[in-house]
mmCIF file of C-alpha atoms in Angstrom:
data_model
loop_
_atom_site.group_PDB
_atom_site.id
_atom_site.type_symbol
_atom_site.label_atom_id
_atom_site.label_comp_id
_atom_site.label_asym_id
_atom_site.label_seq_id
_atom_site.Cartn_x
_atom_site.Cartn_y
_atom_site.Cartn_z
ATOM 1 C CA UNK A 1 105.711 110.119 106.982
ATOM 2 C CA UNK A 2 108.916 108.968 105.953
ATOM 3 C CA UNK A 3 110.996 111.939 107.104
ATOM 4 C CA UNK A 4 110.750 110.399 110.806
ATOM 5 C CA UNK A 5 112.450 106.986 109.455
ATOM 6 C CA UNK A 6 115.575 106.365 110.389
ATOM 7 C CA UNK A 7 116.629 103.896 108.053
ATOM 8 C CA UNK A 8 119.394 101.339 109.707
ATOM 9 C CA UNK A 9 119.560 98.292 107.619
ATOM 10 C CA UNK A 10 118.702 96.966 103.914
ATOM 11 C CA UNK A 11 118.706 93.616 102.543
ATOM 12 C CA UNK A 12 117.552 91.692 99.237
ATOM 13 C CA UNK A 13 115.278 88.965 99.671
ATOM 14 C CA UNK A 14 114.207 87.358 96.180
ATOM 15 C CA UNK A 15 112.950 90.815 93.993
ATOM 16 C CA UNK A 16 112.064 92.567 97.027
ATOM 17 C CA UNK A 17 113.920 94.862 98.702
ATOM 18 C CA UNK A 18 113.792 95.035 102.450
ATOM 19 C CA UNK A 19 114.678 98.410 104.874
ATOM 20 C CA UNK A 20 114.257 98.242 108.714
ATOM 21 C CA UNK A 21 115.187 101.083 111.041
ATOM 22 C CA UNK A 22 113.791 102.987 113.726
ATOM 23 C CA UNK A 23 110.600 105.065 113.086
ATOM 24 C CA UNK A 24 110.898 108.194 115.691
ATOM 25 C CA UNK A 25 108.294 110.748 116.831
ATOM 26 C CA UNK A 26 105.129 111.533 119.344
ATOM 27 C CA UNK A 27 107.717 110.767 121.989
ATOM 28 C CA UNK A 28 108.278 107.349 121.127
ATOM 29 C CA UNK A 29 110.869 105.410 119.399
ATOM 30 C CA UNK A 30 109.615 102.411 117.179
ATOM 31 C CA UNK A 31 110.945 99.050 115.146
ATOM 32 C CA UNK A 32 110.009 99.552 111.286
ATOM 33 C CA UNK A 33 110.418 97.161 108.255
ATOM 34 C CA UNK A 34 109.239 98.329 105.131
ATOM 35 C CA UNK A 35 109.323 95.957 101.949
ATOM 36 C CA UNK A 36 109.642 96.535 98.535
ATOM 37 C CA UNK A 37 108.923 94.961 95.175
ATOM 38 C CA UNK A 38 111.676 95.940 92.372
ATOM 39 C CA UNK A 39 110.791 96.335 88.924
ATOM 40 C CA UNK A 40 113.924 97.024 86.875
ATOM 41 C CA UNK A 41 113.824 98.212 83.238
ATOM 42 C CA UNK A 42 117.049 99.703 81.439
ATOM 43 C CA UNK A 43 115.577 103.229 81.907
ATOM 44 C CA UNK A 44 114.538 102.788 85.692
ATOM 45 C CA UNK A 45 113.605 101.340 88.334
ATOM 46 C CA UNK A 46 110.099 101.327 90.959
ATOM 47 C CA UNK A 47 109.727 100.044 93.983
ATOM 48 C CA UNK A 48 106.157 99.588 95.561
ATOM 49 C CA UNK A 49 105.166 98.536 98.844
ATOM 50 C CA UNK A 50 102.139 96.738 100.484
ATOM 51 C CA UNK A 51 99.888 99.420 100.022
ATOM 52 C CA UNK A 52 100.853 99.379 95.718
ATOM 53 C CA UNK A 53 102.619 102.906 96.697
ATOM 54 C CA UNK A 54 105.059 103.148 93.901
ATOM 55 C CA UNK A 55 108.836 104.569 94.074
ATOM 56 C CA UNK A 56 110.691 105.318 90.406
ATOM 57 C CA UNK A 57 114.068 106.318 90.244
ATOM 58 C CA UNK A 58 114.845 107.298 86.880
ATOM 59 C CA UNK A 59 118.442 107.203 85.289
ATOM 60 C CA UNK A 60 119.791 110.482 83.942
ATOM 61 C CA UNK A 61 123.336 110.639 82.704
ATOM 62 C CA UNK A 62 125.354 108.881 85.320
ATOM 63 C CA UNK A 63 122.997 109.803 88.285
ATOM 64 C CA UNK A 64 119.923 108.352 89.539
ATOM 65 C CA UNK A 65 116.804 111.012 90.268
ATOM 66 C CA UNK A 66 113.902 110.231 92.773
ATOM 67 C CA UNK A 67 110.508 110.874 91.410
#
C-alpha cells in the first residue's frame, strides 16, 4: 500500500527512475526502494515496476494528471 510510503529520495539511473524512503506501519519502520521503468511519449508518460504494475501520467493543458 503506497499510502504508508514515505518517499525521501529520487534519482535517475539510465531510463529508470529510482524512489527510496521509509515504508511505515504494523509498528515498524522500514528501508524501501522502489524502481521504475519510464516510457515517455509526447502525450504521457508510464512508469512500471518489477511486478509490470504500470503508472501513466497523462498531460492535460499545462498540468500533469495521475491515472
Amino acid at each position: 500500500n503506497t499510502a504508508t510510503l514515505q518517499h525521501e529520495h529520487w534519482r535517475l539511473e539510465g531510463d529508470a527512475l529510482v524512489l527510496t524512503g521509509k515504508s511505515l506501519g504494523n509498528g515498524a519502520t522500514l528501508d524501501f526502494e522502489a524502481r521504475y521503468t519510464i516510457a515517455l511519449d509526447p502525450q504521457r508518460m508510464r512508469l512500471v515496476d518489477a511486478d509490470g504494475q504500470m503508472r501513466e501520467y497523462a498531460r492535460q493543458g499545462d498540468a500533469a494528471d495521475a491515472r
